Each structure stands twice: as structure tokens, then as C-alpha cells.
PDB file of C-alpha atoms and ligand atoms in Angstrom:
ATOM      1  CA  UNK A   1       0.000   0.000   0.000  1.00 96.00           C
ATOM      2  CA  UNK A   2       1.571   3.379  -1.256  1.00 98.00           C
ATOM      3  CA  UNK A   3       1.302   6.060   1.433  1.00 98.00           C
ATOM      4  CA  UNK A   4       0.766   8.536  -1.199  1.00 98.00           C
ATOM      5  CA  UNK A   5      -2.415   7.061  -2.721  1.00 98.00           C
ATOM      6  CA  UNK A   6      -4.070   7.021   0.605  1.00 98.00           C
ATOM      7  CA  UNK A   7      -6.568   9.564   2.611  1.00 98.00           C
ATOM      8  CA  UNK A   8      -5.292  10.317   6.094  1.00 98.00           C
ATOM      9  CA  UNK A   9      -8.117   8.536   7.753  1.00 98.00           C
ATOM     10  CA  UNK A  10      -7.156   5.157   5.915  1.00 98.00           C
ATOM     11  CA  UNK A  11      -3.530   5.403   7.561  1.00 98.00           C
ATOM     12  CA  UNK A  12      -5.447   6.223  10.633  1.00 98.00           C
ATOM     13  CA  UNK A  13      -6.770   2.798  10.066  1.00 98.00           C
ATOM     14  CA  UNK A  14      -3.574   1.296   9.096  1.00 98.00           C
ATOM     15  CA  UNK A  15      -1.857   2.485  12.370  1.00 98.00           C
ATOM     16  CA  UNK A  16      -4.711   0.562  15.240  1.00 98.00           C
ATOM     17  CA  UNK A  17      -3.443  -2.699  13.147  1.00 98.00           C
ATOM     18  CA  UNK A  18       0.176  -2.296  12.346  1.00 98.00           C
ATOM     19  CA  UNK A  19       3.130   0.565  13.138  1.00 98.00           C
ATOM     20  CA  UNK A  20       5.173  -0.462  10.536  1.00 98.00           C
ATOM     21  CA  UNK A  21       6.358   1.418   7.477  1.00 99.00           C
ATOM     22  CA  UNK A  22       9.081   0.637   4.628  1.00 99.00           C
ATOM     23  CA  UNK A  23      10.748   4.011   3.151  1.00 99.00           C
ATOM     24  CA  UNK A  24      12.573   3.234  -0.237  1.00 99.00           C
ATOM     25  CA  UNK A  25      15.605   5.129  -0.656  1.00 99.00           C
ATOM     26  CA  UNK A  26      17.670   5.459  -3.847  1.00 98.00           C
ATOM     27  CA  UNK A  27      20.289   8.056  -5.098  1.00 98.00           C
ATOM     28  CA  UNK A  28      19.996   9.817  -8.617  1.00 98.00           C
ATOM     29  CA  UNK A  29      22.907   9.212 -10.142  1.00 98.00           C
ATOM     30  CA  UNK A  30      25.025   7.966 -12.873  1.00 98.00           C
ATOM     31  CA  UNK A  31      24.753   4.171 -14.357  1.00 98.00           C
ATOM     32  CA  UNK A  32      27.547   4.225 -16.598  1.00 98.00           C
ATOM     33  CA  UNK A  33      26.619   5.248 -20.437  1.00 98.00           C
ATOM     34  CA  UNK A  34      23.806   2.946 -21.009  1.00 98.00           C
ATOM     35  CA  UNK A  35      22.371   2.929 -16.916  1.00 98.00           C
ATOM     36  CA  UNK A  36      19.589   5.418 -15.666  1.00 98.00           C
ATOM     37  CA  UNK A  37      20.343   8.043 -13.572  1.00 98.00           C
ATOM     38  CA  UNK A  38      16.978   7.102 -11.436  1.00 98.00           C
ATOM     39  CA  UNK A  39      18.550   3.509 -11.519  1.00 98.00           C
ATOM     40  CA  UNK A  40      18.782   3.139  -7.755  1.00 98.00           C
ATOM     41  CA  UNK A  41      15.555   5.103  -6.764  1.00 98.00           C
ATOM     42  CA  UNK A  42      13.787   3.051  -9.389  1.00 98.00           C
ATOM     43  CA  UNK A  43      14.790  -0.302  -8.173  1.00 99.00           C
ATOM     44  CA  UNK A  44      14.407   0.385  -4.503  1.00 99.00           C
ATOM     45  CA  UNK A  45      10.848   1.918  -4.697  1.00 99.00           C
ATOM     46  CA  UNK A  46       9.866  -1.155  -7.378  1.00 99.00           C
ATOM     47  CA  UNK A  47      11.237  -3.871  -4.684  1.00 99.00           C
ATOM     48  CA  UNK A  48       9.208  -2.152  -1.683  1.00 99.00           C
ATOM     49  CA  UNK A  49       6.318  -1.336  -3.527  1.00 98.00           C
ATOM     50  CA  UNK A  50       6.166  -5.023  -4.408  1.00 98.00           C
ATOM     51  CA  UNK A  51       7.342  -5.822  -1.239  1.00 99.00           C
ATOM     52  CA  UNK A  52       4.570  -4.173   0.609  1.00 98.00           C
ATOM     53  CA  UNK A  53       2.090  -5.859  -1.382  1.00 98.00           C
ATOM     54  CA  UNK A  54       3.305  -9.084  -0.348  1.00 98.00           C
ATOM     55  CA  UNK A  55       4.029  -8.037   3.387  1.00 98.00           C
ATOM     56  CA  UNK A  56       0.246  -5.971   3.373  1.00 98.00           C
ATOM     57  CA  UNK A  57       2.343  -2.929   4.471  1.00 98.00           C
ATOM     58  CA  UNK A  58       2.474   0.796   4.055  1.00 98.00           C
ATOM     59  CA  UNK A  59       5.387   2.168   1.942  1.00 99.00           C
ATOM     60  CA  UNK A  60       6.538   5.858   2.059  1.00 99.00           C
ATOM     61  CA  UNK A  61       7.417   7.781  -0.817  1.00 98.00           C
ATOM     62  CA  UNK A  62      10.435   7.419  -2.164  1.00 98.00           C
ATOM     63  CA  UNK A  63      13.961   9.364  -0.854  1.00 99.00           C
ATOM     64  CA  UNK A  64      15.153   9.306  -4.178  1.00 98.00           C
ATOM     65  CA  UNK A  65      18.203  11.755  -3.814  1.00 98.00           C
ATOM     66  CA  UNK A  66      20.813  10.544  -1.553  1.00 98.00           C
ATOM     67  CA  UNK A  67      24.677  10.615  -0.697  1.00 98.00           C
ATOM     68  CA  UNK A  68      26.763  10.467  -4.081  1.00 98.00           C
ATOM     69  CA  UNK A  69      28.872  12.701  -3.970  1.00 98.00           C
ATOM     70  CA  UNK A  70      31.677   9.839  -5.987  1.00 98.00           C
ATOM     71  CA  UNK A  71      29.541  10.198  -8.803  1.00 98.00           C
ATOM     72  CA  UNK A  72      29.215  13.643  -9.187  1.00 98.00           C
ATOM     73  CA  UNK A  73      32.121  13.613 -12.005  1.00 98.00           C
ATOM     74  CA  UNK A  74      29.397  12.335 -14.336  1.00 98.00           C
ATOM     75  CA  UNK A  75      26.621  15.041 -15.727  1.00 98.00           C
ATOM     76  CA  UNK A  76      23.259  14.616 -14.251  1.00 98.00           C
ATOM     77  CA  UNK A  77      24.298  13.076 -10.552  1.00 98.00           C
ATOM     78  CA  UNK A  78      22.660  15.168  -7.690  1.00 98.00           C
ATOM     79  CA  UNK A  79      23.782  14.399  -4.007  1.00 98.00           C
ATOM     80  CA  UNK A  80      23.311  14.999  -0.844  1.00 98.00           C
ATOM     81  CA  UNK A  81      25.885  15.809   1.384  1.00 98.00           C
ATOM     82  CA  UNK A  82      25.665  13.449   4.492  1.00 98.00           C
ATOM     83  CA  UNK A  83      24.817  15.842   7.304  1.00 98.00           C
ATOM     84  CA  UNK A  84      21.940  16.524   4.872  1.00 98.00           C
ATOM     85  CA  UNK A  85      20.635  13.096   4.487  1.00 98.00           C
ATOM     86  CA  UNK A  86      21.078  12.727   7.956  1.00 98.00           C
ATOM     87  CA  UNK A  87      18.790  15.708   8.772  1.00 98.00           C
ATOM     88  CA  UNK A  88      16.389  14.444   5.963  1.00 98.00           C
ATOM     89  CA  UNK A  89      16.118  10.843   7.442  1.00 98.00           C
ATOM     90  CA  UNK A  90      15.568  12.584  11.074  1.00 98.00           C
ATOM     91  CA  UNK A  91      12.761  14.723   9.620  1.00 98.00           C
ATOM     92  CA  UNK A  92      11.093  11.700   7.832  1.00 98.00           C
ATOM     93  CA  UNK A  93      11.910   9.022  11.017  1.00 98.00           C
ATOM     94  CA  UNK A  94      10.507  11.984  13.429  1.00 98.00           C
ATOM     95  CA  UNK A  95       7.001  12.897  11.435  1.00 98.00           C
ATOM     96  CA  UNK A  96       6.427   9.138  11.566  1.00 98.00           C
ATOM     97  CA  UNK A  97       6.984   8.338  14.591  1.00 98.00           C
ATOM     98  CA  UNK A  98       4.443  11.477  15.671  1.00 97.00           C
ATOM     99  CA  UNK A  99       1.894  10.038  13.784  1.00 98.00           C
ATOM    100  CA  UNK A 100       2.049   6.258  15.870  1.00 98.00           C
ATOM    101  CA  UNK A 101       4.731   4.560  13.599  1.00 98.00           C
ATOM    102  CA  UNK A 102       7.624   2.207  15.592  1.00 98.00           C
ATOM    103  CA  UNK A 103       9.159   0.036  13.072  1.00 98.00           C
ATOM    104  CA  UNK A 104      10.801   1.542   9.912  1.00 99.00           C
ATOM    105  CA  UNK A 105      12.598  -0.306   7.277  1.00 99.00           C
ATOM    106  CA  UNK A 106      14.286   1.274   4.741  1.00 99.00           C
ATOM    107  CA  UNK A 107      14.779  -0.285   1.675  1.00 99.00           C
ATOM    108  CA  UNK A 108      18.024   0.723   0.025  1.00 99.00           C
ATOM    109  CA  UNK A 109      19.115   0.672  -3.289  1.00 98.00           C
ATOM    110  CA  UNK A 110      22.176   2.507  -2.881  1.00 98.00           C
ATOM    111  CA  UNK A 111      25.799   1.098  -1.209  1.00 98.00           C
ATOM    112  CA  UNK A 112      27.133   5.103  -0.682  1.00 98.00           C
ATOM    113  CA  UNK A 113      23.893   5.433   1.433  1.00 98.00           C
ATOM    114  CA  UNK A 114      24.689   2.648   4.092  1.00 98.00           C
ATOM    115  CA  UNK A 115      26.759   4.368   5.809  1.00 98.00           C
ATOM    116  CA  UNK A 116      24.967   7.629   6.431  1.00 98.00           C
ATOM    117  CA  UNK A 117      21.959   6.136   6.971  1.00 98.00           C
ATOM    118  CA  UNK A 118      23.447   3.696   9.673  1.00 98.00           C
ATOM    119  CA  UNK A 119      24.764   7.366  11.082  1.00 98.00           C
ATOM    120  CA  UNK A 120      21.149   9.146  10.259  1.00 98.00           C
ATOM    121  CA  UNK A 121      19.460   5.756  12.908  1.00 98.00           C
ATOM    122  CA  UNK A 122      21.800   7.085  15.488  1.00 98.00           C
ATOM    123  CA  UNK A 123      20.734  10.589  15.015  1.00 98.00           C
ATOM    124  CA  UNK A 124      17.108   9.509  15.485  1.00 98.00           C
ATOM    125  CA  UNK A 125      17.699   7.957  18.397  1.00 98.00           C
ATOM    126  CA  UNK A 126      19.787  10.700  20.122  1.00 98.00           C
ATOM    127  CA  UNK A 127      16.506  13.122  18.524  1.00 97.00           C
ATOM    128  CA  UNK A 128      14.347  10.772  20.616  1.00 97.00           C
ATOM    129  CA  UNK A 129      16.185  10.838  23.889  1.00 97.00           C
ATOM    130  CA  UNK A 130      16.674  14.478  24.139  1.00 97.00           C
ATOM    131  CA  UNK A 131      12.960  14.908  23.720  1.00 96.00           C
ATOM    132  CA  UNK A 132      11.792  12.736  25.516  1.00 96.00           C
ATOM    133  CA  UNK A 133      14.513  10.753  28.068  1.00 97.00           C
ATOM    134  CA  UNK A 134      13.202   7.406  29.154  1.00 96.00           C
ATOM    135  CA  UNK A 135       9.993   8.437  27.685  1.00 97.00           C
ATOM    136  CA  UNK A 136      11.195   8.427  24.420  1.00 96.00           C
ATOM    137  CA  UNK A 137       9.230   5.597  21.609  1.00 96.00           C
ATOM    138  CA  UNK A 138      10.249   2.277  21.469  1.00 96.00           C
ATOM    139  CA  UNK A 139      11.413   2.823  17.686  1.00 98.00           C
ATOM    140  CA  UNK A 140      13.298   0.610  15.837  1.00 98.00           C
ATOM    141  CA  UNK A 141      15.108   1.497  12.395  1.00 98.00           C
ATOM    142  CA  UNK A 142      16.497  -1.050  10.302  1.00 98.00           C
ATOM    143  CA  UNK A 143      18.215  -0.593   6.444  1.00 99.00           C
ATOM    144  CA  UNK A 144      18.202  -3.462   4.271  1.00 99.00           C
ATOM    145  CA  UNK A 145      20.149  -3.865   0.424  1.00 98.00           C
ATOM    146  CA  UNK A 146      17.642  -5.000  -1.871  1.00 98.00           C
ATOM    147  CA  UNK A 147      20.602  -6.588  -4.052  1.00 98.00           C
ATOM    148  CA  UNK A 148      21.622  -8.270  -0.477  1.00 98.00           C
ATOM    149  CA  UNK A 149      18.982 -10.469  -0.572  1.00 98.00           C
ATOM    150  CA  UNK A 150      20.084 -13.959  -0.863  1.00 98.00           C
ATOM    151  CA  UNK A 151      17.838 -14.999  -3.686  1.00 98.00           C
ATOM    152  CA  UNK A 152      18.752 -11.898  -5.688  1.00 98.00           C
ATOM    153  CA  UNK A 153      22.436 -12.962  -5.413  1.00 98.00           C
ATOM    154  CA  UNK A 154      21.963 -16.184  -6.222  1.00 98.00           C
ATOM    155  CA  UNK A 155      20.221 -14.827  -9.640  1.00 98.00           C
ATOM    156  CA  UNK A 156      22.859 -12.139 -10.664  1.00 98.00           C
ATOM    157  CA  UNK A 157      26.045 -15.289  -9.377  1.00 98.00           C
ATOM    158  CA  UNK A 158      24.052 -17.614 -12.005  1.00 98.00           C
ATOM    159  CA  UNK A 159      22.837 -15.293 -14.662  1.00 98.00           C
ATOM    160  CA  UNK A 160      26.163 -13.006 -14.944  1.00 98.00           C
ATOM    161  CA  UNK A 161      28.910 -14.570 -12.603  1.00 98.00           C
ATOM    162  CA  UNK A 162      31.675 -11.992 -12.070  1.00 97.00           C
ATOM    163  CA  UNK A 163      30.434  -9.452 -14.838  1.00 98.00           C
ATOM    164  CA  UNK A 164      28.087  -8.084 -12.028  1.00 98.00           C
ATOM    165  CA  UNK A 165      30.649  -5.776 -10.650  1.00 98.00           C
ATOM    166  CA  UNK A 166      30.175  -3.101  -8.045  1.00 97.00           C
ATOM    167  CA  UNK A 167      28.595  -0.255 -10.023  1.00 98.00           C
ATOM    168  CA  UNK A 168      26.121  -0.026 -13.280  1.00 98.00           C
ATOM    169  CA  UNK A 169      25.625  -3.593 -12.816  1.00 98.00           C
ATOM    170  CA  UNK A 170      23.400  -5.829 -14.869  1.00 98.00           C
ATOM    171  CA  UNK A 171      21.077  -6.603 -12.223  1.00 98.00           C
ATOM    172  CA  UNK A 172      19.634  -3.232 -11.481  1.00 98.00           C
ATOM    173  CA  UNK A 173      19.908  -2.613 -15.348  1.00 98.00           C
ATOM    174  CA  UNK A 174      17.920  -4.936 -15.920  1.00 98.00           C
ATOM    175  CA  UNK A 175      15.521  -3.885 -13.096  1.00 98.00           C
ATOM    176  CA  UNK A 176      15.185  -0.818 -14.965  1.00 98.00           C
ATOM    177  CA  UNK A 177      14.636  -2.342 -18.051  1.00 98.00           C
ATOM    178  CA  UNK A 178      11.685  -4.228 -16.758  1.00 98.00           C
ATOM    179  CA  UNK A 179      10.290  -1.056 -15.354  1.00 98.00           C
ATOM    180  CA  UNK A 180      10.990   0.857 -18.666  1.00 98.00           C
ATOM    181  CA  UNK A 181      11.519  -1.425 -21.225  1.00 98.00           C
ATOM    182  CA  UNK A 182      11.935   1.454 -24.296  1.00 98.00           C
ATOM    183  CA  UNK A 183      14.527   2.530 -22.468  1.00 97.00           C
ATOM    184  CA  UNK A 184      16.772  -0.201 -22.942  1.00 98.00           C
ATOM    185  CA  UNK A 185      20.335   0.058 -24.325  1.00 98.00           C
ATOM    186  CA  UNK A 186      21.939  -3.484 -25.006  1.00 97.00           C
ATOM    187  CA  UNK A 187      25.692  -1.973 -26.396  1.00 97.00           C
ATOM    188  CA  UNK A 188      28.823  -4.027 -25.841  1.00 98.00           C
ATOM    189  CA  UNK A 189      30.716  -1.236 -24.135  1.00 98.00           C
ATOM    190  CA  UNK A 190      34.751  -0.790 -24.141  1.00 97.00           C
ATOM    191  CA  UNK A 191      36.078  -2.587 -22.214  1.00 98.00           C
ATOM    192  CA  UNK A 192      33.107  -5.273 -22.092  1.00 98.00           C
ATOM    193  CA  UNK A 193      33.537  -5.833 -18.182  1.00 98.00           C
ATOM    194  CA  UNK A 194      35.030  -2.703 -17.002  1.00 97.00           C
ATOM    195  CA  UNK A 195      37.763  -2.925 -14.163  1.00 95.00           C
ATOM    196  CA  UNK A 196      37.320  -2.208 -10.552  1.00 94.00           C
ATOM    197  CA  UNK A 197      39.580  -1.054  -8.081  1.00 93.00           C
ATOM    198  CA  UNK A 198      38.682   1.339  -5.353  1.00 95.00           C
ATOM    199  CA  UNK A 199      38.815   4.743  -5.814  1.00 96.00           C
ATOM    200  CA  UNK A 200      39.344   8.910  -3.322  1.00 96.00           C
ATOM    201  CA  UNK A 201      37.110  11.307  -4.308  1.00 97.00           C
ATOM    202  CA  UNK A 202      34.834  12.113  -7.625  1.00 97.00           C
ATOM    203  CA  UNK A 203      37.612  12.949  -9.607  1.00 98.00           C
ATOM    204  CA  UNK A 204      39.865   9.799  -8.303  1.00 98.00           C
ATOM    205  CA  UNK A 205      36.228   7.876  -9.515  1.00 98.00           C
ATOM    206  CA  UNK A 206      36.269   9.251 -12.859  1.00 98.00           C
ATOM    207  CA  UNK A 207      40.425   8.895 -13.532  1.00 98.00           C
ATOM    208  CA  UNK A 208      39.458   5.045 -12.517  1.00 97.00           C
ATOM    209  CA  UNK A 209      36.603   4.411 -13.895  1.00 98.00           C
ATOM    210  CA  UNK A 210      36.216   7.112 -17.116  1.00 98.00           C
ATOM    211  CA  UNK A 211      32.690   5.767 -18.002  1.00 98.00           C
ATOM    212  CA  UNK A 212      31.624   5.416 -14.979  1.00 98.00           C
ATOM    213  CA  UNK A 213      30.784   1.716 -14.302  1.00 98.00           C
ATOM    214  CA  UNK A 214      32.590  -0.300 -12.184  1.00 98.00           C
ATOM    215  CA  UNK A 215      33.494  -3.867 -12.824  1.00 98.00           C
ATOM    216  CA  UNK A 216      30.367  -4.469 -14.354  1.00 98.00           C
ATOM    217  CA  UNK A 217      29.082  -5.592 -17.952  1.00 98.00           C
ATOM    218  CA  UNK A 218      25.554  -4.220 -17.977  1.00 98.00           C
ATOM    219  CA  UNK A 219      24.804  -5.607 -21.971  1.00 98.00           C
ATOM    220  CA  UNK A 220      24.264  -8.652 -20.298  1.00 98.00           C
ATOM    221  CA  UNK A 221      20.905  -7.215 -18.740  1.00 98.00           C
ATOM    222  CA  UNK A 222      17.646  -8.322 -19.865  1.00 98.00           C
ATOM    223  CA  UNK A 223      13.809  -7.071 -19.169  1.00 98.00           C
ATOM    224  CA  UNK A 224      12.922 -10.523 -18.116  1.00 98.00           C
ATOM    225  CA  UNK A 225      15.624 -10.684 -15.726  1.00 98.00           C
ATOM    226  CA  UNK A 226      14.681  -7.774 -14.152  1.00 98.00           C
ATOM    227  CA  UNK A 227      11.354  -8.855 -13.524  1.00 98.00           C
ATOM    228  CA  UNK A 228      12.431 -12.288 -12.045  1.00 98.00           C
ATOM    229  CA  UNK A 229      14.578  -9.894  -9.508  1.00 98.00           C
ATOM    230  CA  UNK A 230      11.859  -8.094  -8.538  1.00 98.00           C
ATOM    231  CA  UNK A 231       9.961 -10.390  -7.290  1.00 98.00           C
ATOM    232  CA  UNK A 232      13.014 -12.004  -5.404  1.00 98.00           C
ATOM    233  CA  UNK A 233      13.969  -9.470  -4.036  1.00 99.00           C
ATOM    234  CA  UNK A 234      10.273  -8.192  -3.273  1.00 99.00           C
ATOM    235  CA  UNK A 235      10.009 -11.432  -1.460  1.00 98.00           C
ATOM    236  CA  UNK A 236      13.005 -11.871   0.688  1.00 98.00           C
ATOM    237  CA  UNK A 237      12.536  -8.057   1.520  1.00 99.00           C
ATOM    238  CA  UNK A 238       9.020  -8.984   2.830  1.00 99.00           C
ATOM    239  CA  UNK A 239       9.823 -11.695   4.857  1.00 98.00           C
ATOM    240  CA  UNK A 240      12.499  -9.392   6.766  1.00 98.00           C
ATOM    241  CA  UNK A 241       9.979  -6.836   6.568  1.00 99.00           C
ATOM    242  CA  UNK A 242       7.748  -9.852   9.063  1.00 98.00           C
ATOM    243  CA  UNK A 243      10.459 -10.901  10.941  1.00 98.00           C
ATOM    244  CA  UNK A 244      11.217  -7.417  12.101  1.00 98.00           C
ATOM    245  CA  UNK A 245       7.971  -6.101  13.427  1.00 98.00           C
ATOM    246  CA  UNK A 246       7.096  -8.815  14.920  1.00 97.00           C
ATOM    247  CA  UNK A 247      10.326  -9.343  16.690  1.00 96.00           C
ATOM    248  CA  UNK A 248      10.619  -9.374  20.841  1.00 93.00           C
TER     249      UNK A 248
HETATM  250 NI1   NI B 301      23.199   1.584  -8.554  1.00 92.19          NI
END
């Protein structure tokens, strides 16, 4: 159930049954030269809409700007610099938990956000505290991978072995290209699997990694794949969605 597409009273409704919420969050960024910019924001909000339908829970809007600032060598990147997220995340985790809700997943679809976000939870809780002391909500935040789920690993080790890489990799490709299938670009790029190797700042990424992939070989992706990883990742995503609001 999107949060967006409901009335206030409905969520009203929603909250005597359930305090649970999953927030997608992406980044909106570059994919290499065939990849979306939207690629992570798409695939996280297409996993937890999917995932919520499955799980019967609410999902946020998505936060589909977030910390990529190694990226921002590449025209059309936008990022958030991550005292910002981290005062986003507090805004969003604080107007929830106002309104009744206790247990937020967020459904990621971004590695540079892990870490901020992890930082953004503790910033919530210290928000809490200071309010409210001892008083404060029993809230609990949790951040989940989408690509981390084990059956969408098992897909992209099967389907395209080592060619996955780190970055503009042919899974969320091809999540894309289920979502938007005219926008799909099958080239053979140069190198075919670019290289990896870790990188400083933005323009340390781009030296590295001049197109702007990372070990990946994203001509591999197909539509149908991405639909298959969908719905595996929609699934294992709302089974930990279960498991973690109705844990002790
Ligand atoms: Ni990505």
C-alpha cells in the first residue's frame, strides 16, 4: 500500500493494526553510459512497492536523492551531502513516529547510502532521547540492500557470474529495463567488463573508472531478468519486513 495514494483517515486505520512502514531510498545518479540516472531510486521503490504488497504494508514515498557525492564527475548526478541526508532521514523518522509509527525499514538501493543512513538511525535515536529521556518511543530502524537479498544474489552469481561488478551492474539494469523497457540500451561497451579497483574522491572515480561503471558488464541485462529480480527481491525483503515487526 503506497502512502501517497491514501486519505489520512485510511492510515489512521492502518496504524490501530500495524506501526510499521518501509521508506525506499535510492540516489539519482550515474549508471555508466547505457544505466539510468533514477537507476537506484527506481529499483528500490519497485522492490518495496512489491514488497509491501506481499508483506500488506504501508510504503513511504520514495527518498530518491541521496549521498553520491563519488559520482558527481558524471553530468546529471545530484547528491546529498551526508549531514543533509542525515537531517532528511531525522525529519522523515521523526514525522512518523508522531503520527504512531515504531518500526521503519528502509529499503536501500544505494551502497554510498549505508553508511549515512546507519549514522542518520543514530541521530534519530539521540533526537528521541533528548525529547523525551526514558519516555522516548520504542522505535526501531532497520536498512536493508535489496541486491543483499540472498535470492537476488543467487540470480545475478548464475545469470552473470563476475560481470556483475560493483557499479552499473546488470542486475539493477535490468531492473530498470523491466520497469521501462523502451529505455533499454543493449551496447557491448569498451572494455566489455570494465575494471574495478577502489577509488578517493569524484575525480579519483572518474580517472578510474572514465565511463563510470565499475566492474560491471551491464549488456548482459535483460527485461525478463529484471522482472524475475523483482519479485526475489520483493520477497526476501518482505519476509524481513515480518520478521522485524514482529520481533521481541
Ligand atoms: Ni546503482
Amino acid at each position: 500500500m503506497r502512502l501517497d495514494l491514501m486519505t489520512w483517515p485510511a492510515v489512521a486505520d492502518y496504524l490501530q493494526t500495524s506501526t510499521g512502514i518501509m521508506v525506499p531510498i535510492g540516489s539519482t545518479e550515474q549508471h555508466g553510459p547505457t544505466g539510468l540516472i533514477g537507476t537506484d531510486a527506481l529499483c528500490a521503490e519497485a522492490v518495496a512497492f512489491r514488497a509491501g504488497e506481499i508483506a500488506g504494508a504501508l510504503v513511504a514515498p520514495t527518498l530518491n536523492i541521496g549521498m553520491a557525492q563519488h559520482h558527481m564527475g558524471f553530468a546529471g548526478t545530484i547528491t546529498l551531502r551526508p549531514s543533509t541526508l542525515i537531517a532528511l532521514v531525522d525529519d522523515v523518522v521523526s514525522s512518523l513516529v508522531e503520527h504512531g509509527f515504531r518500526r521503519i525499514l528502509f529499503v536501500n538501493g544505494h551502497g554510498g547510502n549505508v553508511a549515512t543512513l546507519g549514522a542518520a538511525f543514530a541521530e534519530c535515536f539521540a533526537t528521541g532521547r533528548l525529547a523525551w529521556g526514558k519516555e522516548a518511543p520504542d522505535l526501531r530502524l532497520k536498512q536493508l540492500n535489496w541486491y543483499d537479498m540472498r535470492r537476488v544474489r543467487e540470480f545475478s552469481a548464475s545469470h552473470y557470474g563476475r560481470s556483475e561488478g560493483q557499479h552499473a551492474t546488470p542486475s539493477e539494469i535490468a531492473l530498470t529495463q523491466a520497469l521501462f523497457p523502451e529505455t533499454a540500451d543493449h551496447r557491448v561497451l569498451d572494455p566489455q567488463v570494465a575494471d574495478f579497483s577502489a577509488f578517493h574522491d569524484w575525480r579519483d572515480y572518474r580517472r578510474r573508472h572514465p565511463d563510470g561503471r565499475m566492474g560491471s558488464d551491464p549488456s548482459l541485462a535483460r527485461p525478463e531478468h529484471g522482472a524475475d529480480l523483482i519479485e526475489l527481491a520483493a520477497q526476501g525483503m518482505a519476509t524481513a519486513y515480518n520478521a522485524f515487526v514482529s520481533e521481541e
